[in-house]
Coordinates of C-alpha atoms and ligand atoms in Angstrom, one line a residue:
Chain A
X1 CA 43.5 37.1 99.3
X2 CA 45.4 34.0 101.1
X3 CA 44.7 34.0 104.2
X4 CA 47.5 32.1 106.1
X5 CA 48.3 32.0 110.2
X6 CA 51.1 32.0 111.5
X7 CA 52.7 28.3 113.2
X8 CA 52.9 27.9 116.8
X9 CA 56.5 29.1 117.6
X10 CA 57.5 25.4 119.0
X11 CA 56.9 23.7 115.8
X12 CA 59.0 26.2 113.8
X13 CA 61.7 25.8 116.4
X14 CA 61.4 22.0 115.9
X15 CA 61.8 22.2 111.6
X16 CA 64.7 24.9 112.3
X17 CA 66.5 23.5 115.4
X18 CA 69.5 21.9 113.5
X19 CA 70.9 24.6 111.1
X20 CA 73.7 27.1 112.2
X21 CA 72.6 30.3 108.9
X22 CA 68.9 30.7 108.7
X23 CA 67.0 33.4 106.3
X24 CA 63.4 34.2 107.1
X25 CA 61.6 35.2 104.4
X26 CA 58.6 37.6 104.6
X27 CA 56.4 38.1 101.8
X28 CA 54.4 41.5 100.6
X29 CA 51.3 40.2 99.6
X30 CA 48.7 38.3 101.5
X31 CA 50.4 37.4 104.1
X32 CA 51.3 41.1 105.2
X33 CA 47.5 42.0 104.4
X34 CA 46.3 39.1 106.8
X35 CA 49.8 40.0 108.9
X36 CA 51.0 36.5 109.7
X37 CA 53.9 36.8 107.1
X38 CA 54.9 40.2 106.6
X39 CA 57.7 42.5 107.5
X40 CA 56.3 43.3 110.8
X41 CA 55.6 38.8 111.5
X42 CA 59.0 38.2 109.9
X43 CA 61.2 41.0 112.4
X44 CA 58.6 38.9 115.4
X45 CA 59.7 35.7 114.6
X46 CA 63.7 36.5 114.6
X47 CA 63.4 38.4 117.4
X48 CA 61.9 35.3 119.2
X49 CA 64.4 32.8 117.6
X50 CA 67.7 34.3 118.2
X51 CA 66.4 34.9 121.7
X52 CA 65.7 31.0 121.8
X53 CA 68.7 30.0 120.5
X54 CA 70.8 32.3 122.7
X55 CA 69.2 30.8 126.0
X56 CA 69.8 27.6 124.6
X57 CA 73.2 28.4 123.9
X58 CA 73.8 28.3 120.5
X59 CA 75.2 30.5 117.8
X60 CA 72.6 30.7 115.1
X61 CA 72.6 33.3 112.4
X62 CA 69.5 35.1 111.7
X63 CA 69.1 37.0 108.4
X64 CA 65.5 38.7 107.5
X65 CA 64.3 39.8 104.2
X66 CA 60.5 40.3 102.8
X67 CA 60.2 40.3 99.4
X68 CA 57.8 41.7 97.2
X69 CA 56.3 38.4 96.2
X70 CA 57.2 34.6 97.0
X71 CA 55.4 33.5 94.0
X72 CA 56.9 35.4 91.4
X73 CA 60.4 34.2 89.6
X74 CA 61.3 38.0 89.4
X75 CA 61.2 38.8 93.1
X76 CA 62.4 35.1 94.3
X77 CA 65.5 36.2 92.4
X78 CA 66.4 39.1 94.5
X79 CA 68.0 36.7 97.0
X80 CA 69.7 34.7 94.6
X81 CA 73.0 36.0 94.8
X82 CA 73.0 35.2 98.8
X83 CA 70.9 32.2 99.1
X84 CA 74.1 30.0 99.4
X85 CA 74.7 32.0 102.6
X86 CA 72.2 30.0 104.5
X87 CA 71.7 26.6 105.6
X88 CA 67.8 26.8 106.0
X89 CA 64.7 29.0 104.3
X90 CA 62.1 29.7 106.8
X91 CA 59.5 31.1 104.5
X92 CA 56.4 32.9 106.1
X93 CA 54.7 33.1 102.6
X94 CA 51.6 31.2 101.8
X95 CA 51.8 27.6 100.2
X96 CA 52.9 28.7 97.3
X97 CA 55.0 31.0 98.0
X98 CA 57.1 28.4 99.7
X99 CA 57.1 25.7 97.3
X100 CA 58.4 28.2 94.7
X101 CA 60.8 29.2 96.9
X102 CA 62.1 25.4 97.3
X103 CA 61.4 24.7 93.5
X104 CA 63.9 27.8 92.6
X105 CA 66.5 27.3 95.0
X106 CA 66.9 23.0 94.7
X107 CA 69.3 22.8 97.0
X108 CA 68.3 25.0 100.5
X109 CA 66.1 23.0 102.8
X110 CA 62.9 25.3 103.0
X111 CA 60.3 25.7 106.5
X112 CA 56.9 26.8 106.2
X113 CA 56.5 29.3 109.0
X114 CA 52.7 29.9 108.3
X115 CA 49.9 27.5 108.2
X116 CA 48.0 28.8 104.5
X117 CA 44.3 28.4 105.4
X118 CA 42.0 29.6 102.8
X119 CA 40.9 32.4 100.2
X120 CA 38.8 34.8 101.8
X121 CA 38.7 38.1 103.6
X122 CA 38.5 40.3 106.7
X123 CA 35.4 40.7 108.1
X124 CA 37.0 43.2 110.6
X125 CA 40.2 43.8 112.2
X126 CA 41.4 40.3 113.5
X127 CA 38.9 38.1 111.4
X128 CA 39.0 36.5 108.8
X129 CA 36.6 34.3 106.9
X130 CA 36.9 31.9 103.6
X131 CA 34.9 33.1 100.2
X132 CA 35.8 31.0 97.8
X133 CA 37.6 27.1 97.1
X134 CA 38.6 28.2 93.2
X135 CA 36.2 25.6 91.9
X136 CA 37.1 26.5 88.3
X137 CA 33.2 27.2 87.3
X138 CA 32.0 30.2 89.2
X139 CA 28.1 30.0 89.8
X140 CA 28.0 33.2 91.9
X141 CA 25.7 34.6 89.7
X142 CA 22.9 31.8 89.9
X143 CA 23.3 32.4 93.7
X144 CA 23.2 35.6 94.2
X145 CA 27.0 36.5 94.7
X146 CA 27.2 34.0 97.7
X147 CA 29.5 31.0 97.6
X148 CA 27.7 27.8 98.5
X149 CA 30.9 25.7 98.2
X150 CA 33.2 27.8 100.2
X151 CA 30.2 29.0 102.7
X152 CA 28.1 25.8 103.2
X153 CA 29.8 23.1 105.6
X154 CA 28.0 20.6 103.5
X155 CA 28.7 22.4 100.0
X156 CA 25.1 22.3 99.0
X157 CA 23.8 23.7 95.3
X158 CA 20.6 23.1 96.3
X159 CA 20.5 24.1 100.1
X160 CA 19.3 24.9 103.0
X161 CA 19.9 21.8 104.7
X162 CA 17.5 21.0 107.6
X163 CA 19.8 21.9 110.2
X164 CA 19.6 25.8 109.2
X165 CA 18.7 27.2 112.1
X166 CA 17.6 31.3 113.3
X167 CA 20.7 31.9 110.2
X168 CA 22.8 29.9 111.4
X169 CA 24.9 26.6 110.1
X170 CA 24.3 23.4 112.1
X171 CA 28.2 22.7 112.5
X172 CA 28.4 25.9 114.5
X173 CA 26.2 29.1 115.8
X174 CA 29.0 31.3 115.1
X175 CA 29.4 30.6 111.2
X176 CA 26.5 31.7 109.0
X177 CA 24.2 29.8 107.1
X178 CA 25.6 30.3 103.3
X179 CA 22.0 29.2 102.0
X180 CA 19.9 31.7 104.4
X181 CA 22.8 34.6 103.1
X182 CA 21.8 33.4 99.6
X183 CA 18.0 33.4 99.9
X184 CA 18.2 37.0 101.9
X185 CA 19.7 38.3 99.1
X186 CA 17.8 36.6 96.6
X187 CA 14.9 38.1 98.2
X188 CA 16.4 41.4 98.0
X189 CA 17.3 41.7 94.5
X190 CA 13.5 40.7 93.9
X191 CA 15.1 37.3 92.6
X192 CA 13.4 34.8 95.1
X193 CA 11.5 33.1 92.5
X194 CA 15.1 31.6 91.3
X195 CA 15.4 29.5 94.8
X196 CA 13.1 27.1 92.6
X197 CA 15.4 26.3 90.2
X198 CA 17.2 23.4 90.6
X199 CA 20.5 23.2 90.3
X200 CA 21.8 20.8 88.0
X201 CA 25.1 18.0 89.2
X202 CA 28.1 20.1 89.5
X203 CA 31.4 19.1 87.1
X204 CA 33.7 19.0 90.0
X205 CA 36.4 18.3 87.4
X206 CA 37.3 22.1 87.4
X207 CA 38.1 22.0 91.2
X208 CA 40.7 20.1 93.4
X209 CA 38.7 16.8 91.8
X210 CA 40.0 16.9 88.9
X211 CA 43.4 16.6 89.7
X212 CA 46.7 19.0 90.5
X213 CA 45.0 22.5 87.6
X214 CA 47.1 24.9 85.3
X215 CA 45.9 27.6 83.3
X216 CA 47.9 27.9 79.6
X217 CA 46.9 30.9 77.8
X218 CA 48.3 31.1 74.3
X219 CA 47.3 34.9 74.1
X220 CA 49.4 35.7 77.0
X221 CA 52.4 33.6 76.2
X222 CA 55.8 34.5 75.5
Chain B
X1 CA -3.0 6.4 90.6
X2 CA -1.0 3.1 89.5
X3 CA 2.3 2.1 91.1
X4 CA 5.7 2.8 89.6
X5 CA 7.4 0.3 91.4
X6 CA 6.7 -3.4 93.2
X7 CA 7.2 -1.1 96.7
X8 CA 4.4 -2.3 99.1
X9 CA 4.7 1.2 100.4
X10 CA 3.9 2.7 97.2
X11 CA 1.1 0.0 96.7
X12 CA -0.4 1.1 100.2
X13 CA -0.5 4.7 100.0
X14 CA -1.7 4.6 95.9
X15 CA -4.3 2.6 97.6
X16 CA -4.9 5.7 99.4
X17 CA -4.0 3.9 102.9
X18 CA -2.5 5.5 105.7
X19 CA 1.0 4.6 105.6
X20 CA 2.6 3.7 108.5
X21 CA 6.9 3.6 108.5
X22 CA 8.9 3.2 111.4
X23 CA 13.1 3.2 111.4
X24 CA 16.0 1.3 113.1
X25 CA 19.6 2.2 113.5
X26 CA 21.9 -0.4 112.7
X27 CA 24.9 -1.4 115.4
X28 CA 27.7 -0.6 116.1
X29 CA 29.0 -3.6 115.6
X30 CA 28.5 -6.6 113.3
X31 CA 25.7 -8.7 115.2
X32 CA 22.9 -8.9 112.8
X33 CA 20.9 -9.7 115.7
X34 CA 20.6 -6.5 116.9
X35 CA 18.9 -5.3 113.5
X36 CA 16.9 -8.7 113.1
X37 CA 15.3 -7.8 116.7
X38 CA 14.2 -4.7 116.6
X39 CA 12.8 -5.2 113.2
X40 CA 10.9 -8.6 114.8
X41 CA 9.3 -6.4 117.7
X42 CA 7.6 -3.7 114.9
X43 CA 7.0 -6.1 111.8
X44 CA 3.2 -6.7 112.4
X45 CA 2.7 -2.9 113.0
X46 CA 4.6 -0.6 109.8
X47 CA 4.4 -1.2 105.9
X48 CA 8.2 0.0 105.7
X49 CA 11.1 0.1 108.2
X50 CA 13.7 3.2 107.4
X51 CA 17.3 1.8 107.7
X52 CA 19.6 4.8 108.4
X53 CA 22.7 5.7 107.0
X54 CA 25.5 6.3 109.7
X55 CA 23.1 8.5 111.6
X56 CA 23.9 11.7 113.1
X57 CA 28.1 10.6 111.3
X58 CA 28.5 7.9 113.9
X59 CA 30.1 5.3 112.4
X60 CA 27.8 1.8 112.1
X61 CA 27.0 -1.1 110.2
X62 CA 25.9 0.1 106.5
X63 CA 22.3 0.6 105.6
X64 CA 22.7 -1.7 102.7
X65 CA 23.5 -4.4 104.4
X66 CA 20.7 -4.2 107.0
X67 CA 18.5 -3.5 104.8
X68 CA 19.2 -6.9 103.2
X69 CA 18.8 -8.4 106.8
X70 CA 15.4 -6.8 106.7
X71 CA 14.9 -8.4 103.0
X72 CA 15.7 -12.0 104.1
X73 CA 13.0 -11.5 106.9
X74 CA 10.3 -10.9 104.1
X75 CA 9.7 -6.9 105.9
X76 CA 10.0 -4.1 103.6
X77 CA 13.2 -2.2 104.0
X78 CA 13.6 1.3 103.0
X79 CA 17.3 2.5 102.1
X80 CA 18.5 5.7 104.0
X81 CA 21.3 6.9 101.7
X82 CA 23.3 10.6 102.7
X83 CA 25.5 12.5 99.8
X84 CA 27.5 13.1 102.5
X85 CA 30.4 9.7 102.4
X86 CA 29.9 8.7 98.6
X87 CA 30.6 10.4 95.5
X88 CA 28.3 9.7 92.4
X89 CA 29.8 6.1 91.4
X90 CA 29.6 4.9 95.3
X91 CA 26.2 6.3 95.2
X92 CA 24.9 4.6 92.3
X93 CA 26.8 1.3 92.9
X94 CA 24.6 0.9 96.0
X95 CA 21.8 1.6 94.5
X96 CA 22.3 -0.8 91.9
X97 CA 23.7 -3.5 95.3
X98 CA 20.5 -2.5 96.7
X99 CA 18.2 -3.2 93.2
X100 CA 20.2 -6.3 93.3
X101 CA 18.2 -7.8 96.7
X102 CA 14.8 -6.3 95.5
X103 CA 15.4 -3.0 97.8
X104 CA 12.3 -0.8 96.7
X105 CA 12.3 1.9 98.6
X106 CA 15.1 4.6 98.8
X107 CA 15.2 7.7 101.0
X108 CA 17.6 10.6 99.8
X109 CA 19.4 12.5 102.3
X110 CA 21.7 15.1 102.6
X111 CA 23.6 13.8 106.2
X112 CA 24.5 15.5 109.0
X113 CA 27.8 17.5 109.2
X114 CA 30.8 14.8 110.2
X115 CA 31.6 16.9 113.1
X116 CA 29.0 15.5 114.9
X117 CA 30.2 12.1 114.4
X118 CA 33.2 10.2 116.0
X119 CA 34.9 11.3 112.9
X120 CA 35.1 14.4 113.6
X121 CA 38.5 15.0 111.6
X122 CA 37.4 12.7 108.0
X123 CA 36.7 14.7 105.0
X124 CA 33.2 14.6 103.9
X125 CA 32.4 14.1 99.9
X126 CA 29.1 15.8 99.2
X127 CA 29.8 15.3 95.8
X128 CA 25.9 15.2 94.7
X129 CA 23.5 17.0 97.2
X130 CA 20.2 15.6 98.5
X131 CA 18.1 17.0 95.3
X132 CA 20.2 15.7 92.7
X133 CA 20.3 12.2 94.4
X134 CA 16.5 12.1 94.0
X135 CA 17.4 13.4 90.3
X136 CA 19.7 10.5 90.2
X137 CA 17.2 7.5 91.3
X138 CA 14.7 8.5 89.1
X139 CA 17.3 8.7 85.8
X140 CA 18.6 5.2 86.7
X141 CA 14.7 3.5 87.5
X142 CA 12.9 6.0 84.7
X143 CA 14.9 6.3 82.1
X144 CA 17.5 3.2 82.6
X145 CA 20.3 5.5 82.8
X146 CA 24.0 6.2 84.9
X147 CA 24.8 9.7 85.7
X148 CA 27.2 9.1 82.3
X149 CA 24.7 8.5 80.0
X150 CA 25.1 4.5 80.0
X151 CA 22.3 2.1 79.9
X152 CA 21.6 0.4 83.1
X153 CA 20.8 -3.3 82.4
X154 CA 18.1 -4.0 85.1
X155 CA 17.3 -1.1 86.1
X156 CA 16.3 -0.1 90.2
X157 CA 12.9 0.0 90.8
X158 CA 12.4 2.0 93.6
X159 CA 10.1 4.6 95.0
X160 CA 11.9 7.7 95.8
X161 CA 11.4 9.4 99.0
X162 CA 13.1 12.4 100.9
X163 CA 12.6 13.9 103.8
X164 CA 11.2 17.9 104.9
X165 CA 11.7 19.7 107.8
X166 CA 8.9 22.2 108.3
X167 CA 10.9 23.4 111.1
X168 CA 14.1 24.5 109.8
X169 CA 15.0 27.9 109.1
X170 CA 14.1 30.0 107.2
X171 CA 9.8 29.1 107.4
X172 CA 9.4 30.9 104.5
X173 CA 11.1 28.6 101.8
X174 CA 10.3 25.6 104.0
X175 CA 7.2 25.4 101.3
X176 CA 9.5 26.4 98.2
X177 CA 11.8 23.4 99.4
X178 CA 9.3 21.1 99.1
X179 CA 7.9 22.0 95.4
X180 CA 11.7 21.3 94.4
X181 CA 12.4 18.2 96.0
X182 CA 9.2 17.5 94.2
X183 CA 9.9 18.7 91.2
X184 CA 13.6 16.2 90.9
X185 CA 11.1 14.1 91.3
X186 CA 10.1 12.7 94.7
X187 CA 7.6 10.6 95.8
X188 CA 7.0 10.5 99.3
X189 CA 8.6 12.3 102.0
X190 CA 9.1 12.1 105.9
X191 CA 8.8 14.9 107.4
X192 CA 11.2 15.8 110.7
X193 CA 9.8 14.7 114.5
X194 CA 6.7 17.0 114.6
X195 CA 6.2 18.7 117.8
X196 CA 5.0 22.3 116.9
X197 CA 1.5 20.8 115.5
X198 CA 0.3 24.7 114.8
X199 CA 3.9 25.2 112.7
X200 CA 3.5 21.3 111.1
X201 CA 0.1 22.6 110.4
X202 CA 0.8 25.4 108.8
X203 CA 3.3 24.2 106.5
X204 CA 1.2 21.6 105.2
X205 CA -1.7 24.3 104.4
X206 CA 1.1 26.1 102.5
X207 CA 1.9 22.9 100.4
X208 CA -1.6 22.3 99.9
X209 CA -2.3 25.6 98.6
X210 CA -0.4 24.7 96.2
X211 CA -1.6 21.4 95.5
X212 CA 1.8 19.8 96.6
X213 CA -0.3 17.2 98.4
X214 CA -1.4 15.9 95.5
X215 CA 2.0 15.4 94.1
X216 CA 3.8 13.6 96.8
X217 CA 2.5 11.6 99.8
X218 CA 3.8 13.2 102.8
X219 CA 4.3 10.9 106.0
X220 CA 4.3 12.4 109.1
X221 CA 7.4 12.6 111.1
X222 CA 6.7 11.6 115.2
X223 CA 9.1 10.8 118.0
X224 CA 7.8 9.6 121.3
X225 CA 10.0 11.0 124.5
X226 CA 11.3 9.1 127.1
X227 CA 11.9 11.3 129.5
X228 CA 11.8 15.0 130.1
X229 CA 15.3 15.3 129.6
X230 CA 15.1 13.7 126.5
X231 CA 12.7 17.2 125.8
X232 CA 14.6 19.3 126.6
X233 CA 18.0 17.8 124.7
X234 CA 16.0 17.6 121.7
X235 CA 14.5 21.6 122.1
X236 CA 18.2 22.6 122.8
X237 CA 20.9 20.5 121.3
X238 CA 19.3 19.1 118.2
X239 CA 19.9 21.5 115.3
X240 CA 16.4 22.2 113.5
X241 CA 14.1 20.7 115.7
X242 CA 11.2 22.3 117.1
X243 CA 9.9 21.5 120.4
X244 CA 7.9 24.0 122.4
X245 CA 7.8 25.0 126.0
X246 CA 4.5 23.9 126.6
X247 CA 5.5 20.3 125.4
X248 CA 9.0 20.5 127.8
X249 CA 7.2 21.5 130.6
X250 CA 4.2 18.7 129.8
X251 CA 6.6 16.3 130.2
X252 CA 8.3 18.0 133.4
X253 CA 5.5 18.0 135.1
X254 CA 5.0 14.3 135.6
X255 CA 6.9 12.1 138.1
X256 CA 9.7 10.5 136.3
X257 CA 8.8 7.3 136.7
X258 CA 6.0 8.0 134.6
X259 CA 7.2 10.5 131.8
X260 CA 7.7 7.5 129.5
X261 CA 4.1 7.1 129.4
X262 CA 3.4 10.6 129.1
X263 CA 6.0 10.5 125.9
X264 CA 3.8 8.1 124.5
X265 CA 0.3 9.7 125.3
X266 CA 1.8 13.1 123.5
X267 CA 3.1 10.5 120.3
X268 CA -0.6 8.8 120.4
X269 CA -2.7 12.4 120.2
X270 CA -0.6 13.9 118.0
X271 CA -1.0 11.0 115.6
X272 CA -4.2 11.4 116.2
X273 CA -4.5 15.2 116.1
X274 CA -2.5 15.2 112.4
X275 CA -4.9 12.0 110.8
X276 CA -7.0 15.0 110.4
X277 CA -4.5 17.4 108.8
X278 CA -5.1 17.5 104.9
X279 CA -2.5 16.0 103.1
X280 CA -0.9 13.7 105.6
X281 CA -0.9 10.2 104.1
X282 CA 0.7 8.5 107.0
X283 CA 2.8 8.3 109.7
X284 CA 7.0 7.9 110.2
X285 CA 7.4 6.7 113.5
X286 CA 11.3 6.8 114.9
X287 CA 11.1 5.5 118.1
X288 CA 14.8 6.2 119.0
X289 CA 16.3 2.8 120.4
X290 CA 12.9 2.8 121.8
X291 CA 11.4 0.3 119.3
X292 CA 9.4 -1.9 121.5
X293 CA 7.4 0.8 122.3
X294 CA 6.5 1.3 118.6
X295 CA 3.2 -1.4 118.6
X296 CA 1.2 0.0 121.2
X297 CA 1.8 3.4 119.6
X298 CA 0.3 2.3 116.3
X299 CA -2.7 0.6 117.9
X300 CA -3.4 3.3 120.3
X301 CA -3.3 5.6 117.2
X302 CA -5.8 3.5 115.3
X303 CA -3.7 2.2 113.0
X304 CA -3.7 -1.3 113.3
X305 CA -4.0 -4.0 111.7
X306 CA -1.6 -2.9 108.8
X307 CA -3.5 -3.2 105.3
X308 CA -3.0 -7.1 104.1
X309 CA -1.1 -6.4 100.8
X310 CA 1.3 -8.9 99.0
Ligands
SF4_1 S1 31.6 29.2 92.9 FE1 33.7 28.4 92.8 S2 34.9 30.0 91.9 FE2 33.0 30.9 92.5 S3 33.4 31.7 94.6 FE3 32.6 29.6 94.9 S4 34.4 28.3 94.9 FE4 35.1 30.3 94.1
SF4_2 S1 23.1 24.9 107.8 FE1 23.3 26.0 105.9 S2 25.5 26.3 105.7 FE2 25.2 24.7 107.2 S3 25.3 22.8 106.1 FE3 23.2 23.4 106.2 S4 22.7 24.6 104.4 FE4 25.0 24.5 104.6

């Protein structure tokens, strides 16, 4: 999933300060899974707001709604019959979720209420941790289902670097080193013979490199 | 063997020499000077200084352009490059910059992390890693070729080192590591500040098991200390270093007035200690800003005078 957290209160105070009708708009996807923009976050963040704004005396109207999905035309449409309503969006949906809320409704100013940070997972309850930077040209299966771009501070195909240390990355003792995961796992799917292998110049033209990335597929076209 | 390249350091160690290498950092600033007199106070002593490449991310003047500083003195310069601030086109433009002032030796890095730099908050590149620059020099020198495909008119002709840490984590593909770098084609490596002689030791009877001495010349990696705080940063802070207790508390146990002398005595029998470890073909000495200290280490060791060869 995206895994997003939420903005310090002051700086969404700061984008929202100056408009009279604001909507906050939770979405039901990632966001609710990593809960920093969900139903629960969205209900938080109003609460906190309209208290603000009453102790600093002035009348704002705050509206909540969580839709299914911010990045989907379908479910961005539900609010399209009372978007006019509302000076301001303040979206707590991931990136993308927010730029298709601006890109559908033109002409609503629209907040990012969530900082997205990366795709990845929860480890346990209150952590998450990045898995994967969409390269475009998945090699987990040369290295043994262990991301060396997203996992590696150094984004090595051919690692460990020389500051692995007791499994650990040099940037930090409390991240793991991606290239001892991948070699203890090699060794246990009796595979350690592979670490030899060199791996051959990446094609970074898949991956953020290569410039803003769409998928068309005919198949699936209308 | 015959030599690949016009690198004396190649020419040395084919001649089955003991190589001796030593490194400077470049400033932080623009006065060549500071390169020019370091480099004065070892010439007589090392077949090849190491220029490094913005060492531990902290910002400096460029290897390249030391290196030529070293190149107008008439010592042999060997080019630290890192993966880690150039993609593949910045990469190979220097290396065609540095083929262009008769730079012969390379040395192919990965970096250290940024975050340990005072650029904490840059981006990094890593665009090529350590293994496929050594991939990369030896398509440009062997086969006259860019990454793309195009000829190279004049090819580099450099010898092709890396470097090996027997120390990092985890041991057991410390061994492995090395047959790779070997087999994107290496030629000499420097190994990490040896400290742990019994681990150092070990590793190399690994590689030679294999007969990976005979494919590469390894150079052995020493670091004299200054001071018994210097030990004990270098045991705890620096990320894959090795330094035992007994070493620490060598060093502790001498009045501080004297420990730099102790620092060297440890540099001087280690040196000597690993001449007689199979498969070490010489010696990388980084005397961290410490360079003055690098002669009497070399002749204490029995390594001087350096082979005449022009
Ligand atoms: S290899 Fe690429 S696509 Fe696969 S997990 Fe890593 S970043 Fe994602
Ligand atoms: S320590 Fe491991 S994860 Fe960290 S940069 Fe080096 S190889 Fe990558």
């Amino acid at each position: 999933m995206i895994v997003a957290e939420k903005k310090p209160i002051e700086e969404i105070i700061d984008q929202v300060k100056d408009f009279q009708k604001l909507l906050i708009a939770g979405c039901n996807e990632c966001v609710t899974v990593c809960e920093a923009g969900g139903k629960k976050e969205v209900g938080i963040l109003a609460s906190a707001l309209r208290m603000y704004f009453m102790n600093e005396g002035k009348k704002v109207e705050i509206d909540e709604v969580t839709l299914e999905r911010q990045c989907d035309h379908e479910y961005l449409e539900e609010i399209r019959d009372r978007i006019d309503k509302y000076d301001a969006v303040l979206s707590l949906a991931c990136g993308v979720g927010v730029q298709f809320m601006a890109e559908k409704y033109f002409s609503t100013p629209v907040f990012p209420g969530v900082n997205t940070c990366f795709m990845g997972a929860a480890e346990e309850r209150g952590v998450w941790s990045e898995r994967c930077q969409a390269c475009g040209q998945c090699i987990l299966g040369e290295t043994a289902g262990i991301c060396p771009i997203s996992r590696c501070a150094k984004r090595l195909l051919n690692g460990p670097c020389g500051g692995s240390t007791k499994g650990k990355c040099e940037i930090s003792k409390d991240l793991d080193c991606a290239w001892q995961l991948i070699l203890d796992r090699l060794k246990e799917l009796d595979r350690l013979d592979d670490y030899e292998k060199i791996m051959p110049i990446k094609d970074w033209s898949t991956e953020r490199a290569g410039g803003p990335r769409k998928v068309v597929r005919e198949d699936v076209r209308l | 063997m015959s030599t690949k390249t016009p690198s004396k350091l190649e020419e040395i160690l084919t001649a089955g020499h003991l190589a001796v290498t030593s490194e400077c950092g470049p400033p932080r600033g623009s006065d060549p000077e500071d390169i020019t007199k370091k480099a004065e106070m070892i010439r007589n002593h090392v077949d090849a200084i190491n220029i490094t490449d913005n060492q531990t991310s902290v910002t400096r003047l460029c290897s390249l352009a030391a290196c030529v500083h070293l190149k107008m003195m008439g010592i042999e310069p060997t080019l630290q490059m890192v993966v880690r601030d150039r993609n593949r086109i910045a990469l190979q433009s220097d290396i065609l910059g540095a083929a262009s002032f008769d730079i012969h030796n390379i040395l192919c890095l990965s970096g250290d992390h940024q975050q340990f730099g005072d650029c904490p908050k840059g981006q990094n590149v890593f665009d090529i890693d350590s293994m496929q620059l050594i991939q990369t020099v030896r398509l440009m020198r062997d086969e006259g070729k860019f990454l793309g495909g195009d000829e190279i008119k004049r090819p580099p002709q450099m010898f092709v080192g890396a470097a090996a840490n027997p120390f990092a984590d985890p041991f057991e593909i410390r061994v492995p590591r090395l047959a790779k770098k070997i087999a994107a084609g290496v030629e000499f490596i420097q190994t990490q500040c040896i400290y742990n002689l019994d681990k150092f030791e070990l590793w190399m009877k690994l590689a030679c098991d294999r007969g990976l001495h005979e494919k590469v010349y390894i150079l052995a990696g020493v670091t004299p200390f200054k001071s018994a705080g210097m030990a004990k940063y270098m045991k705890n802070r620096v990320p894959g270093m090795d330094v035992p207790d007994e070493v620490v508390k060598r060093m502790s146990g001498v009045p501080k007035e004297k420990q730099a002398e102790e620092g060297i005595n440890i540099c001087v029998e280690s040196i000597q200690r690993l001449k007689e470890v199979e498969g070490v073909r010489g010696f990388h000495i980084m005397a961290i800003e410490w360079e003055e200290k690098v002669p009497e280490i070399v002749e204490r060791s029995g390594l001087y005078p350096r082979p005449d060869i022009s």
